[in-house]
XYZ file of C-alpha atoms in Angstrom:
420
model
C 58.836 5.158 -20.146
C 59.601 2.720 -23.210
C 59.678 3.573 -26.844
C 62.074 4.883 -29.603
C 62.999 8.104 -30.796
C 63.956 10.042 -33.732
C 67.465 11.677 -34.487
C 67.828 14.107 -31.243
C 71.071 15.921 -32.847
C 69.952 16.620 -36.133
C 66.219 17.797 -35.431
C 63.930 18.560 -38.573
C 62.786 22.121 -38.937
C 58.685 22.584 -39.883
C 58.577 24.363 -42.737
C 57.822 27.573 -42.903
C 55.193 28.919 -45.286
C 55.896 31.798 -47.345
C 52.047 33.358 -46.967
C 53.007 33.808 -43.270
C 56.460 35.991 -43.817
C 55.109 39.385 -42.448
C 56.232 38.731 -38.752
C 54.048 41.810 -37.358
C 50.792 40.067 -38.539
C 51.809 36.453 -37.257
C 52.701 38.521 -34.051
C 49.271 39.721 -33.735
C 47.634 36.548 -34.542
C 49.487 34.505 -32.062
C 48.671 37.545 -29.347
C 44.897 37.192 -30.497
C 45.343 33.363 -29.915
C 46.846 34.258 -26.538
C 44.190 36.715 -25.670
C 41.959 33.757 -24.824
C 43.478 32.337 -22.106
C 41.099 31.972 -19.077
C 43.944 30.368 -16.443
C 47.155 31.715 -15.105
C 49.019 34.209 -17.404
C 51.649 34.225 -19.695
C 54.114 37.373 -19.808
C 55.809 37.760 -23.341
C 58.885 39.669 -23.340
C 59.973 40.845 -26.724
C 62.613 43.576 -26.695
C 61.902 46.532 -24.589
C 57.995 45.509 -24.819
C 56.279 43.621 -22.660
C 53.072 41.614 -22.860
C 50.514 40.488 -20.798
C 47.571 37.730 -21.349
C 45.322 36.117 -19.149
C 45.586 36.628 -15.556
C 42.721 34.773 -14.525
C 42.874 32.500 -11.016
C 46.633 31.486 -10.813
C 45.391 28.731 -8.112
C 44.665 26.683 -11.433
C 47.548 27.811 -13.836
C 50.917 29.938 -12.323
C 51.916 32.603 -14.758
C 55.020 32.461 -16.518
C 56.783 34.472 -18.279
C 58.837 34.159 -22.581
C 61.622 35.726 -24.187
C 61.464 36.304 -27.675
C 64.831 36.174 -29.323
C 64.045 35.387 -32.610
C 60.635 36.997 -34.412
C 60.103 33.837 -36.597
C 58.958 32.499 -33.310
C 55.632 34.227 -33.554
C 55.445 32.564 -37.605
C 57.130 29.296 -36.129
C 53.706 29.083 -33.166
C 51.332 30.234 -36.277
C 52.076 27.749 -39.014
C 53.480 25.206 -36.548
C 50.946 25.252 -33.505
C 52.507 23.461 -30.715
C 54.823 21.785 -32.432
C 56.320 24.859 -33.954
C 56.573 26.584 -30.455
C 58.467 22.994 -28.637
C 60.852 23.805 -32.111
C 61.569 27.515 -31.740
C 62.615 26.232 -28.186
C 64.481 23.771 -29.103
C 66.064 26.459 -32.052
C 66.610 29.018 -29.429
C 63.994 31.640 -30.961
C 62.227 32.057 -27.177
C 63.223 30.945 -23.619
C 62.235 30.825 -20.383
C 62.938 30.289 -16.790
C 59.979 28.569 -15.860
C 59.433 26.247 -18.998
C 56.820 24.006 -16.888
C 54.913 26.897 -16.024
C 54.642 27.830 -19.370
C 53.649 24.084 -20.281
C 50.915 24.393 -17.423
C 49.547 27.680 -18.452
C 48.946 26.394 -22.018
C 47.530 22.772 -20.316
C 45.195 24.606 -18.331
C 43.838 26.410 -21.156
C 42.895 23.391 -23.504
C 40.855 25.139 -25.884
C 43.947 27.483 -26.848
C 46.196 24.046 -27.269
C 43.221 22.674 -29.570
C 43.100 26.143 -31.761
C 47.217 26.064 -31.829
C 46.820 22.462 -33.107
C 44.101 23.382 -35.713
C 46.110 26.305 -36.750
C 49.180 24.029 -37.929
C 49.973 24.224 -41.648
C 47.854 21.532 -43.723
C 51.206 20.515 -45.540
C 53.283 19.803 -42.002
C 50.502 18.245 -40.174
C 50.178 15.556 -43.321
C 54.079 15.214 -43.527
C 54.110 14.892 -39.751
C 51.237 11.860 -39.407
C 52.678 10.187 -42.472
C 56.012 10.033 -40.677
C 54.528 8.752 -37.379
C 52.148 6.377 -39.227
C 55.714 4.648 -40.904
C 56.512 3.682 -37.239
C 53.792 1.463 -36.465
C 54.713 -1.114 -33.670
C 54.860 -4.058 -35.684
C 57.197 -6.654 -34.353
C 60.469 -5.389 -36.555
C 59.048 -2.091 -36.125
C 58.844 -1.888 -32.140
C 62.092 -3.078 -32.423
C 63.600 -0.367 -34.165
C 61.432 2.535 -31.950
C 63.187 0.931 -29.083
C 66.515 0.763 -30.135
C 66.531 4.697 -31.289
C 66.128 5.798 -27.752
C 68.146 3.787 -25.881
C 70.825 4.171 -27.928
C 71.553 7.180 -26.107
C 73.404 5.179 -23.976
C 72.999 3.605 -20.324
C 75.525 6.397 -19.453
C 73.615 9.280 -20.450
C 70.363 7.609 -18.608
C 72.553 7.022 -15.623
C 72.768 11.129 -15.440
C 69.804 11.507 -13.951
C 67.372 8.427 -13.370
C 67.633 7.311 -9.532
C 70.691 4.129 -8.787
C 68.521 1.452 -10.054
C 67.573 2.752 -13.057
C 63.947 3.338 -12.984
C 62.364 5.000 -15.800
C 59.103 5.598 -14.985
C 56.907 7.278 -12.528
C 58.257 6.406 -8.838
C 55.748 6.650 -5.693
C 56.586 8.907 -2.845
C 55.917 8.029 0.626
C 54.400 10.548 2.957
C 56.391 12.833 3.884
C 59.295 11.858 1.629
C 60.848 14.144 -1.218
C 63.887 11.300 -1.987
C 64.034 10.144 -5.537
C 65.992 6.935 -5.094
C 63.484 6.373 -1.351
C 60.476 6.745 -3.824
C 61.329 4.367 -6.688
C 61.880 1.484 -4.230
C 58.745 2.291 -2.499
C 57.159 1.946 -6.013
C 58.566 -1.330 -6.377
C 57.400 -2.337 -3.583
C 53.808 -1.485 -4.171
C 53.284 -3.389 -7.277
C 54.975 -7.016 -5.526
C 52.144 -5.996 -2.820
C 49.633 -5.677 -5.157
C 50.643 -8.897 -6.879
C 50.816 -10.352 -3.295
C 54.139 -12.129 -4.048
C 55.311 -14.887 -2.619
C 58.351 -17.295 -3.004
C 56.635 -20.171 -5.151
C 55.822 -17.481 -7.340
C 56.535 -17.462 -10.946
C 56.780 -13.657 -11.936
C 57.032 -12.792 -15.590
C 57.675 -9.046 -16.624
C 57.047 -7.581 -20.185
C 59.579 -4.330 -20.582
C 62.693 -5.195 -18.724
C 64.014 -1.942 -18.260
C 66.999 -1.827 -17.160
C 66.165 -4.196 -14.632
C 65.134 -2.639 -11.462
C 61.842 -4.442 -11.030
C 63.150 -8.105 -11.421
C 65.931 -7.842 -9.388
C 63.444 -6.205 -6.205
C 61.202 -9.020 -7.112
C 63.742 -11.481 -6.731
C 66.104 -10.420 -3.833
C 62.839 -9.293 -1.864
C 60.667 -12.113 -2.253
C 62.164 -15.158 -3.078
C 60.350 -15.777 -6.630
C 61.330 -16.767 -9.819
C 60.864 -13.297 -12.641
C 61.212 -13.901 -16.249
C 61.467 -10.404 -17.999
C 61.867 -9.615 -21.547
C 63.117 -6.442 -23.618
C 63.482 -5.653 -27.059
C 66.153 -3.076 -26.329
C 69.957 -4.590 -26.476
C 71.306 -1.923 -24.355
C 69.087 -2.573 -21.260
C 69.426 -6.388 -21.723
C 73.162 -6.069 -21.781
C 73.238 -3.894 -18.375
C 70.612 -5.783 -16.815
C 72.361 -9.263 -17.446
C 75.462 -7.319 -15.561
C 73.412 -6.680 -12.731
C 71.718 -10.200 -12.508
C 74.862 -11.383 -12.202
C 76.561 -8.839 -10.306
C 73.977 -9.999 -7.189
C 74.028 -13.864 -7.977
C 70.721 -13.661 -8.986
C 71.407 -16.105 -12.432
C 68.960 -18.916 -10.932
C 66.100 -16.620 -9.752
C 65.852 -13.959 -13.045
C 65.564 -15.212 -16.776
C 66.316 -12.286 -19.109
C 64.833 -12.777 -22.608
C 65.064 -10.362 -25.874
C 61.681 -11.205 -27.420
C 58.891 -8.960 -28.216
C 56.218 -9.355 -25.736
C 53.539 -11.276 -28.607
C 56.476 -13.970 -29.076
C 56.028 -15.191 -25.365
C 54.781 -18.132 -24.381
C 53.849 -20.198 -21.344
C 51.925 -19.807 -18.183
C 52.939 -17.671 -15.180
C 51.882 -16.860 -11.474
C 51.901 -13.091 -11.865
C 52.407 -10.191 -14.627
C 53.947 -6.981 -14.481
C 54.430 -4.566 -16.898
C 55.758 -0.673 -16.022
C 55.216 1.884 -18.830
C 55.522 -0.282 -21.244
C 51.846 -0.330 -22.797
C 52.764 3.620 -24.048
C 55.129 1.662 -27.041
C 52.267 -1.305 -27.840
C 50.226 1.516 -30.132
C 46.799 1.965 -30.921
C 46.415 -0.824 -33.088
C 48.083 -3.507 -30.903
C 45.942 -2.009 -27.340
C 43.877 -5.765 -27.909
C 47.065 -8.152 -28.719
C 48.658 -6.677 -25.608
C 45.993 -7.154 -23.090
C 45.496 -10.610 -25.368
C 49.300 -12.033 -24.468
C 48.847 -10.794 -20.775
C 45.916 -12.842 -20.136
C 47.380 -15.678 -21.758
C 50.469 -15.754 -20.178
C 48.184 -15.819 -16.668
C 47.100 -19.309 -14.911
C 43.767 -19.316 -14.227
C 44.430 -17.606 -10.831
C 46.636 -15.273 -11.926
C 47.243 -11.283 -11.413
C 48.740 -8.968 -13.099
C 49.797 -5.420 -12.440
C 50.050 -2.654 -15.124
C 51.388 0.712 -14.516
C 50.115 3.183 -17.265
C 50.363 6.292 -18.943
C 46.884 7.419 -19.700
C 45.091 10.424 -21.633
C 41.607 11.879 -20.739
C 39.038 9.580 -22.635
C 37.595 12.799 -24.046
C 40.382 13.636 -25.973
C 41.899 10.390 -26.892
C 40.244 9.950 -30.568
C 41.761 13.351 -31.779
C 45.000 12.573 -30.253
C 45.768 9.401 -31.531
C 44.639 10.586 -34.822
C 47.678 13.552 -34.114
C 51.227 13.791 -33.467
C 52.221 16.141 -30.710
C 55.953 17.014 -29.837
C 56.303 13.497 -27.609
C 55.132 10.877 -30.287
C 57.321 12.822 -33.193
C 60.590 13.599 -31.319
C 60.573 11.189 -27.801
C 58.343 8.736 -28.508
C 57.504 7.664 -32.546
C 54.818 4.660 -32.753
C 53.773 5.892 -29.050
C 50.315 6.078 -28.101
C 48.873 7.037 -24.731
C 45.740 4.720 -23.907
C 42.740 6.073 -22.271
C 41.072 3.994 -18.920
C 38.359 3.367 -21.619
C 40.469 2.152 -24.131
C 42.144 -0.180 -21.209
C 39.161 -2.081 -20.301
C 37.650 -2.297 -23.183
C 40.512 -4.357 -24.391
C 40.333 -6.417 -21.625
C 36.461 -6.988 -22.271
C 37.249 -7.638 -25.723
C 40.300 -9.793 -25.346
C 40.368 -11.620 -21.867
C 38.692 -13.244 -18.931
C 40.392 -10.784 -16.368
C 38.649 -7.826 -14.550
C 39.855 -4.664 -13.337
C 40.266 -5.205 -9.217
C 42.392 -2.053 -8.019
C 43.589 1.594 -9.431
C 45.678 3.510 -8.225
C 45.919 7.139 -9.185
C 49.878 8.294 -9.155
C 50.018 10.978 -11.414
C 51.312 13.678 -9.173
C 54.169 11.435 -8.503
C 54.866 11.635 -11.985
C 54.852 15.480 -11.550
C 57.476 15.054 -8.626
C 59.500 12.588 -10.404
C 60.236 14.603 -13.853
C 61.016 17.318 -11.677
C 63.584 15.704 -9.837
C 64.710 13.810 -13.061
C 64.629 17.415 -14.746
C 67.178 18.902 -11.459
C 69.260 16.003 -12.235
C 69.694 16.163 -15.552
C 70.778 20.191 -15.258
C 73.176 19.530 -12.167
C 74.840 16.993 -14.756
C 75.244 19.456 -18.089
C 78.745 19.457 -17.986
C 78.379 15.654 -18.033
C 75.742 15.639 -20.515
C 78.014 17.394 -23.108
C 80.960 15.296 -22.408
C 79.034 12.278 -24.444
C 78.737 14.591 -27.326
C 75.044 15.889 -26.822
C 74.561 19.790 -28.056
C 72.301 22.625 -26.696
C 70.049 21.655 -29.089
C 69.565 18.238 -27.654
C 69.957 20.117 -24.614
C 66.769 22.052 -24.971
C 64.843 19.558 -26.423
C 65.481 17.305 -23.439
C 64.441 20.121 -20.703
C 60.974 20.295 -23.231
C 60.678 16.919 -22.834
C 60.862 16.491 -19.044
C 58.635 19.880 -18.506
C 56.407 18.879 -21.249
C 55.234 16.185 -19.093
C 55.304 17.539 -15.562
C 53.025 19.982 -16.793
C 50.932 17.455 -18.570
C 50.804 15.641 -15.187
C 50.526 18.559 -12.826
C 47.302 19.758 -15.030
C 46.043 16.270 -15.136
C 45.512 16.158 -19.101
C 47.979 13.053 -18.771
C 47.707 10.463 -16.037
C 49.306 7.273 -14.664
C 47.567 4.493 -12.794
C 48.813 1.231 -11.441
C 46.244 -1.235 -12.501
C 45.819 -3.941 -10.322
C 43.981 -6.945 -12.592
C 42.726 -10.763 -12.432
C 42.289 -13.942 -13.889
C 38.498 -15.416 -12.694
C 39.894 -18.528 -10.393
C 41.914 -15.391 -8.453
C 41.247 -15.545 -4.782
C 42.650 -12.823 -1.938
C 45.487 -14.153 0.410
């Protein structure tokens, strides 16, 4: 995952709106709201009462139940839709013990997420899209999404992401629950796909933190050039080059991606395309091909959103793009190769569906990152950033676990491209 985010300790309250202050009839118009649900079921716990809704087939959705601390919650869900419930969270006004079954309940019922969403205050949903539109990924701009979430600092990152760093989805063998077992495996995958070789020039846009280049390298002889726009992964990946003697075989650049020039054996790119934004979908695949000899290949591993819903959520800002993620956009399969057709001679060759691997490895990122609190507050982060973090992490297993997010590893190729 690549991108920038907003101020984690200081996180902006939605407004509330003053039409909306009689807590009993917000309370009944979120319950009416929850009344629809068709999968799993959600248990509210307010007080001494408790509530049921749903109960349908829990082989599609678990059920999972919410404590209401604070009443405002029910205004904060009314006025706010989604994003006001991922706030009163965040604020402490509800909890849970199973926050990603409560994030797969609510992605198994899309139509409730939609009326949640349409239900958001006219006034925060305009304040919200003007902020995210201010964060387009223009050169300067991608720049400065990238720097606000990495400046949390290779230590914090270290918490929880497997030895080498990777952050993104890993692959898990058969049989095999081991973090740190499947991120290699993943690695090795993609230089499979790419059908590396030592006379290989490699060239890798989104660095990371360098976990890709230096497999590439120490595995399979080739020369990797990799760029990043982020300062702290550059740093620590230089340190690692260098660490192994690796200096001749990896070049590390800090250039955006539409800056590079040259021709190159092979691409890669890992979860990078989430930070290029709607607008840039066409210069992206654009600089890929370009960067490709005539018999090149090039493997992308993607982030995607259902094509059915990927007009009305780029048009929207959900809890990821305004508080993980600003200037982030999720592309659609659709969106993918129609950029290609529009922008390159290359063709789609293999896919590979890994999004239950995602699942697995947020979870394990997610046990990580709560076996390390102690640590986590040492650096200065709050509950608040606390809670938003857990959101985050079971925000997206849930998203991947209900399949209304997706990741692929796109296997692509220039025309003159012939199998070993």
């Amino acid at each position: 995952m690549t991108t920038g985010q907003v101020d984690v300790k200081h996180i902006a309250k939605l407004p509330s709106v003053k039409s909306w202050r009689s807590t009993a009839l917000a309370k009944r118009l979120v319950f009416k709201l929850f009344n629809q649900l068709r999968h799993g079921e959600l248990v509210i716990q307010d007080g001494d009462t408790t509530h049921r809704f749903g109960g349908g087939d829990v082989s599609i959705a678990p059920s999972a139940t919410v404590v209401i601390h604070e009443q405002r919650a029910y205004s904060r869900i009314l006025t706010g839709g989604t994003m006001g419930a991922a706030e009163a969270y965040i604020d402490g006004d509800w909890s849970t013990e199973q926050l990603t079954d409560v994030t797969r309940v609510f992605s198994a019922n899309i139509p409730i997420l939609e009326a949640m969403k349409h239900k958001q205050n006219w006034f925060i949903k305009a304040g919200v899209k003007l902020a995210h539109a201010a964060r387009k990924n223009s050169v300067s701009g991608s720049r400065e999404n990238i720097a606000a979430h990495y400046d949390l600092g290779n230590e914090f990152f270290s918490l929880f992401l497997d030895p080498s760093l990777m952050y993104s989805s890993a692959v898990y063998p058969k049989g095999s629950d081991n973090l740190a077992e499947a991120s290699q495996h993943k690695l090795k995958l993609i230089c499979e796909d790419l059908e590396l070789k030592p006379t290989d020039h490699l060239v890798e846009i989104g660095t990371g933190w360098g976990g890709m280049a230096i497999y590439a390298a120490e595995n399979y002889g080739c020369k990797v050039t990799t760029t990043t726009i982020s300062k702290e992964q550059l740093d620590y990946a230089r340190a690692e080059v260098e660490r192994r003697g690796l200096q001749d075989k990896v070049t590390l650049l800090f250039e955006d991606y539409r800056n590079l020039s040259g021709q190159f054996d092979k691409l890669v790119s890992i979860e990078m395309i989430e930070a290029v934004g709607h607008e840039y979908f066409d210069t992206y695949f654009g600089r890929v091909s370009s960067l490709l000899k005539p018999d090149g290949k090039a493997v992308i591993q993607a982030i995607t959103i259902n094509e059915q819903r990927y007009e009305d959520y780029r048009k929207s800002v959900d809890f990821i793009k305004r508080y993980i993620f600003p200037g982030g956009c999720l592309p659609s399969l659709n969106i993918i190769s129609g950029a290609l057709t529009r922008t390159t001679d290359m063709q789609i060759i293999d896919l590979r569906d890994i999004a239950i691997d995602y699942a697995k490895t947020l979870k394990h990122w997610h046990e990580a990152f709560m076996a390390e609190l102690d640590a986590v507050k040492s650096l200065g982060f709050d509950e608040k950033f606390i809670r938003m973090w857990r959101f985050y992490l079971s925000y997206c297993e849930g998203g991947f676990r209900e399949r209304i997010i997706g990741t692929y590893q796109i296997t692509m190729a220039k025309p003159y491209y012939r199998p070993l």
